[in-house]
Short mmCIF file of C-alpha atoms in Angstrom, two decimals:
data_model
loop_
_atom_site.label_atom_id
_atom_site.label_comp_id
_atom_site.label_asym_id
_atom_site.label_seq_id
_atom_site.Cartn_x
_atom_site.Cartn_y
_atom_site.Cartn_z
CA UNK A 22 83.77 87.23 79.72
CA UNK A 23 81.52 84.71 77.75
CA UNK A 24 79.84 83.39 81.18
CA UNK A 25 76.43 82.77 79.57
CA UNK A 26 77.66 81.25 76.86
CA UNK A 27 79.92 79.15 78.50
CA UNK A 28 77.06 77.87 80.95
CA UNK A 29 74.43 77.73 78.61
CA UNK A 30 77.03 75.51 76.11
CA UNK A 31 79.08 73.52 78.78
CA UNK A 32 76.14 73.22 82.17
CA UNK A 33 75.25 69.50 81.12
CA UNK A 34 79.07 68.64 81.83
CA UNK A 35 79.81 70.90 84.64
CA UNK A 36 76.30 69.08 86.21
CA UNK A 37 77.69 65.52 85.73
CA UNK A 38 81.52 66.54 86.70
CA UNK A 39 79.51 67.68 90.04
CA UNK A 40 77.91 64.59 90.07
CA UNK A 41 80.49 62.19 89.02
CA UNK A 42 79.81 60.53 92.81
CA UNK A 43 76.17 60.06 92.24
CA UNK A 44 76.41 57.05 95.08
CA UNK A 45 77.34 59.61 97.55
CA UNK A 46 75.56 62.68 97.10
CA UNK A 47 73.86 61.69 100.25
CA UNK A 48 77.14 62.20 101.90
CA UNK A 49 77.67 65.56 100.84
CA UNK A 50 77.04 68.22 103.86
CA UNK A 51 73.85 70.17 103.41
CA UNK A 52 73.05 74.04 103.19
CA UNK A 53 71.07 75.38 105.95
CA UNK A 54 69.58 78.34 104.36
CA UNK A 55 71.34 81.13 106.27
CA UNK A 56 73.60 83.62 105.38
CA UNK A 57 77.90 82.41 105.22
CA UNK A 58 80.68 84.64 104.35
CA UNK A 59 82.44 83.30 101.27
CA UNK A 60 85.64 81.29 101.93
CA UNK A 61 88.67 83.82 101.26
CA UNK A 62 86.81 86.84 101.71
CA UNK A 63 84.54 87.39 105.28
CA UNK A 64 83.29 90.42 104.16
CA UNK A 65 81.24 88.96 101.70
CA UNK A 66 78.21 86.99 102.23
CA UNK A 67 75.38 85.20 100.55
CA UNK A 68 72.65 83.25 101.43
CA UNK A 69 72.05 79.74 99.64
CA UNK A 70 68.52 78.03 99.90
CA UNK A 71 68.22 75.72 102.64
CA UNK A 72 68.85 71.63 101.79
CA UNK A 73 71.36 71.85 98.43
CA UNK A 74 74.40 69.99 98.15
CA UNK A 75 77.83 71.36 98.81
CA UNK A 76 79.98 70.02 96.53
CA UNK A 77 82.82 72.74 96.62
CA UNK A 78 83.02 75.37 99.47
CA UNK A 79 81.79 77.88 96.59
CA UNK A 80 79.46 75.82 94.16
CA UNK A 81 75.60 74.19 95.22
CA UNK A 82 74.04 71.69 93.74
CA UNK A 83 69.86 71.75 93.47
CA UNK A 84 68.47 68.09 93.03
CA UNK A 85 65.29 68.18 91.45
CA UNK A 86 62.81 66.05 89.45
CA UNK A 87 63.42 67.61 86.86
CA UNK A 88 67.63 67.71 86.71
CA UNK A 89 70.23 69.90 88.96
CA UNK A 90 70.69 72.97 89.64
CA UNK A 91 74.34 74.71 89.38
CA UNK A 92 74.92 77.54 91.70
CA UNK A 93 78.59 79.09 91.85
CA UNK A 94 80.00 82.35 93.30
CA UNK A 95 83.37 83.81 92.37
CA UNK A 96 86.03 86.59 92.30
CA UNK A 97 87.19 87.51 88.76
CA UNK A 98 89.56 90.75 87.60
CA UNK A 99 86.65 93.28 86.30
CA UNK A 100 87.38 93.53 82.43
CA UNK A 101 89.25 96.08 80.95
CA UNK A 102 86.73 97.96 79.30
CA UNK A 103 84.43 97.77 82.32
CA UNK A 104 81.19 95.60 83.52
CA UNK A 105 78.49 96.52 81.31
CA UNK A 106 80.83 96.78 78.74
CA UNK A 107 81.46 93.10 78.69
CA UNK A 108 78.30 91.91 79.32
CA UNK A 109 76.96 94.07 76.32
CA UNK A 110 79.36 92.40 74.65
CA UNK A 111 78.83 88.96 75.82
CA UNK A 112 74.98 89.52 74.66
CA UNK A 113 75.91 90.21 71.60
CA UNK A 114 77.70 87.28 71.16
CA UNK A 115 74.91 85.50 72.57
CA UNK A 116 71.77 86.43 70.44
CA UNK A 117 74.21 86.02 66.97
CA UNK A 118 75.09 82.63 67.79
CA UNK A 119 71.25 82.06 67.43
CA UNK A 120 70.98 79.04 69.77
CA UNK A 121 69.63 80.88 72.83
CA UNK A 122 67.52 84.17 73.48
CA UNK A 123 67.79 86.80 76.09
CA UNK A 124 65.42 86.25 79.04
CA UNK A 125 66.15 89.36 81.18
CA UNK A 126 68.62 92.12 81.69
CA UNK A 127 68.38 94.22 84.32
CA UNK A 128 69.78 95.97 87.93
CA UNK A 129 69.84 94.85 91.15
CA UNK A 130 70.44 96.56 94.65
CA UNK A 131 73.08 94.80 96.60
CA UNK A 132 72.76 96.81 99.55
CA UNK A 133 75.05 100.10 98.86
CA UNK A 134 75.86 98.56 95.55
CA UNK A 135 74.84 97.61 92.15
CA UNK A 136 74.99 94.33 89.82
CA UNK A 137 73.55 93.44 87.02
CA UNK A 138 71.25 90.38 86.26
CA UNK A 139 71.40 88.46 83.21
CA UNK A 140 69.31 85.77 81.98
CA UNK A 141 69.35 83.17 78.93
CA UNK A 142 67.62 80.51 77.67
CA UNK A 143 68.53 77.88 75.06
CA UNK A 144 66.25 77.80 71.91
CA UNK A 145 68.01 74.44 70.64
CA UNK A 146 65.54 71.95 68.94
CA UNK A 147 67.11 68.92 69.75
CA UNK A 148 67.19 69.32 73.75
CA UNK A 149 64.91 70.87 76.54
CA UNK A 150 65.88 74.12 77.42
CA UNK A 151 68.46 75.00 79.51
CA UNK A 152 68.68 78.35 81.59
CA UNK A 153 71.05 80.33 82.94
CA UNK A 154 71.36 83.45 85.23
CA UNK A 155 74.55 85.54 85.28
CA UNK A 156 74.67 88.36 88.48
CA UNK A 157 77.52 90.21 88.21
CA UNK A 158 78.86 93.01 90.52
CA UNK A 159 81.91 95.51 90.64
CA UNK A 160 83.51 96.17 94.32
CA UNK A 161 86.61 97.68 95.30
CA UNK A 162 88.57 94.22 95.77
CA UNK A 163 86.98 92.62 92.65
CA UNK A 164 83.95 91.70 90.43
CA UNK A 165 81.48 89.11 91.79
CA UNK A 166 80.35 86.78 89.62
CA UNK A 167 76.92 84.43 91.08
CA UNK A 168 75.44 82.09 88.35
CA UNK A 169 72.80 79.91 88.42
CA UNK A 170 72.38 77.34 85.76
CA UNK A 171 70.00 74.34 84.71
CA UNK A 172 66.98 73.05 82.90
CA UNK A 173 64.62 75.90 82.27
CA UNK A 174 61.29 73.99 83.81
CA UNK A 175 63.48 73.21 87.19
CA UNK A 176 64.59 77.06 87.35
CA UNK A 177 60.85 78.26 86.64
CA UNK A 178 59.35 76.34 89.20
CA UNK A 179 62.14 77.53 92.11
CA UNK A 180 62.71 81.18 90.41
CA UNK A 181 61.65 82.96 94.06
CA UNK A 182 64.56 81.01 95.85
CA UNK A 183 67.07 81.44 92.99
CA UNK A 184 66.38 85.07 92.61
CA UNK A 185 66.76 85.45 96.02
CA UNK A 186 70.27 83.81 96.34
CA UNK A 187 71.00 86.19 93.11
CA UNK A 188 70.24 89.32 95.31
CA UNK A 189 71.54 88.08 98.82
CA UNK A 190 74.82 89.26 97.50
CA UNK A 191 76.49 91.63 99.87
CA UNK A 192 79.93 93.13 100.19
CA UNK A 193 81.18 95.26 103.31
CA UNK A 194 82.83 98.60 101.91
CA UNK A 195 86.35 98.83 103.40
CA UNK A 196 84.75 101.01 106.60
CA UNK A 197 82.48 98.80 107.03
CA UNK A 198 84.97 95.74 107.74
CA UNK A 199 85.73 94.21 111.53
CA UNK A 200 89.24 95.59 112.52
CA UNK A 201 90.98 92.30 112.76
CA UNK A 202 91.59 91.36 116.68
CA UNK A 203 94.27 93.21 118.46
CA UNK A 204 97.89 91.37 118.89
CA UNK A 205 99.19 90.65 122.09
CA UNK A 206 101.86 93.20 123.12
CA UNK A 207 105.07 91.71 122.81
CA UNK A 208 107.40 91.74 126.31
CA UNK A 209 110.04 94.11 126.93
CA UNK A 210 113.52 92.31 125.90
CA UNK A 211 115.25 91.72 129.36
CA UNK A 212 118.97 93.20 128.34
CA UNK A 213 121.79 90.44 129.67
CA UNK A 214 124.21 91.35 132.49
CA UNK A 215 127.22 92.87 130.82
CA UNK A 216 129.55 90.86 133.44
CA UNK A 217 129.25 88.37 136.17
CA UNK A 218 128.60 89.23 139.49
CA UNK A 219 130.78 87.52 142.22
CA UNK A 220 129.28 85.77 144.39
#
């Protein structure tokens, strides 16, 4: 999976590739703080704070004093050896590399399911820290993957409305889905006469 390190190593350039437009970020439509199913899939939903950027139909964009704020949702294959598994894994990977520390690991209720909240922070000398939240959860159509990335002082300050987007997660179990809306019946087809009739 490598999420967290992938954030934590690449969020400076995934910020200015979402910015490369600076001159028109005004432009960009606006969250309004209530809860949207996710494009591609109605029966899940989140809720993004009110006011960020949209700058894809499934990534946010925070502007603060203090830098941006990446948000993202997605739909990934779970791995092969499970959740956990991989984020154990990914952890691992994390704390050996040596230039960031674990922040937080723990569960989350998403309603009738579970995910899993990581967090990370970079430890490098030469930069101000960077954070980055990984929320991942296992359904029957997929794992959902939320992240939240940025500079560790902007995070701090708004943790209440990022760990709220983190746990708006929800996912509608299969019986819980709206039927889709019933066709129209399709008419009869009106046989041809076999002959002609005389007039």
């Amino acid at each position: 999976m490598r999420h967290l390190t992938r954030l934590l190593l690449l969020y400076a350039a995934l910020a200015l590739a979402a910015c490369s437009g600076v001159e028109t970020m005004d432009e960009l439509p606006k969250t309004d703080g209530l809860r949207h199913p996710l494009l591609g899939a109605p029966h899940v939903s989140v809720v993004v704070p009110k006011g960020l950027d949209v700058v894809q139909p499934l990534t946010w964009l925070w502007q603060t004093e203090d830098g941006s704020i990446l948000l993202t949702v997605r739909r990934e294959q779970e791995p092969a050896d499970g959740m956990n598994a991989g984020l154990d894994q990914e952890i691992r990977a994390l704390e050996q590399g040596g230039q960031a520390e674990l922040a937080d690991d723990r569960a989350v209720q998403l309603g009738d399911l579970e995910g899993r909240v990581v967090e990370a922070t970079t430890v490098r000398k030469d930069q101000p820290p960077t954070s980055a939240w990984l929320m991942v959860c296992v359904a029957e159509d997929g794992m959902y993957v939320l992240t939240v990335a940025g500079p560790a002082s902007a995070i701090k300050d708004r943790r209440p409305e990022l760990l709220a987007f983190i746990e708006s997660l929800r996912i509608a179990s299969p019986a819980d889905r709206p039927s889709p809306p019933p066709q129209a019946p399709v008419p009869d087809l009106v046989e041809p006469p076999t002959a002609v009739t005389p007039p």
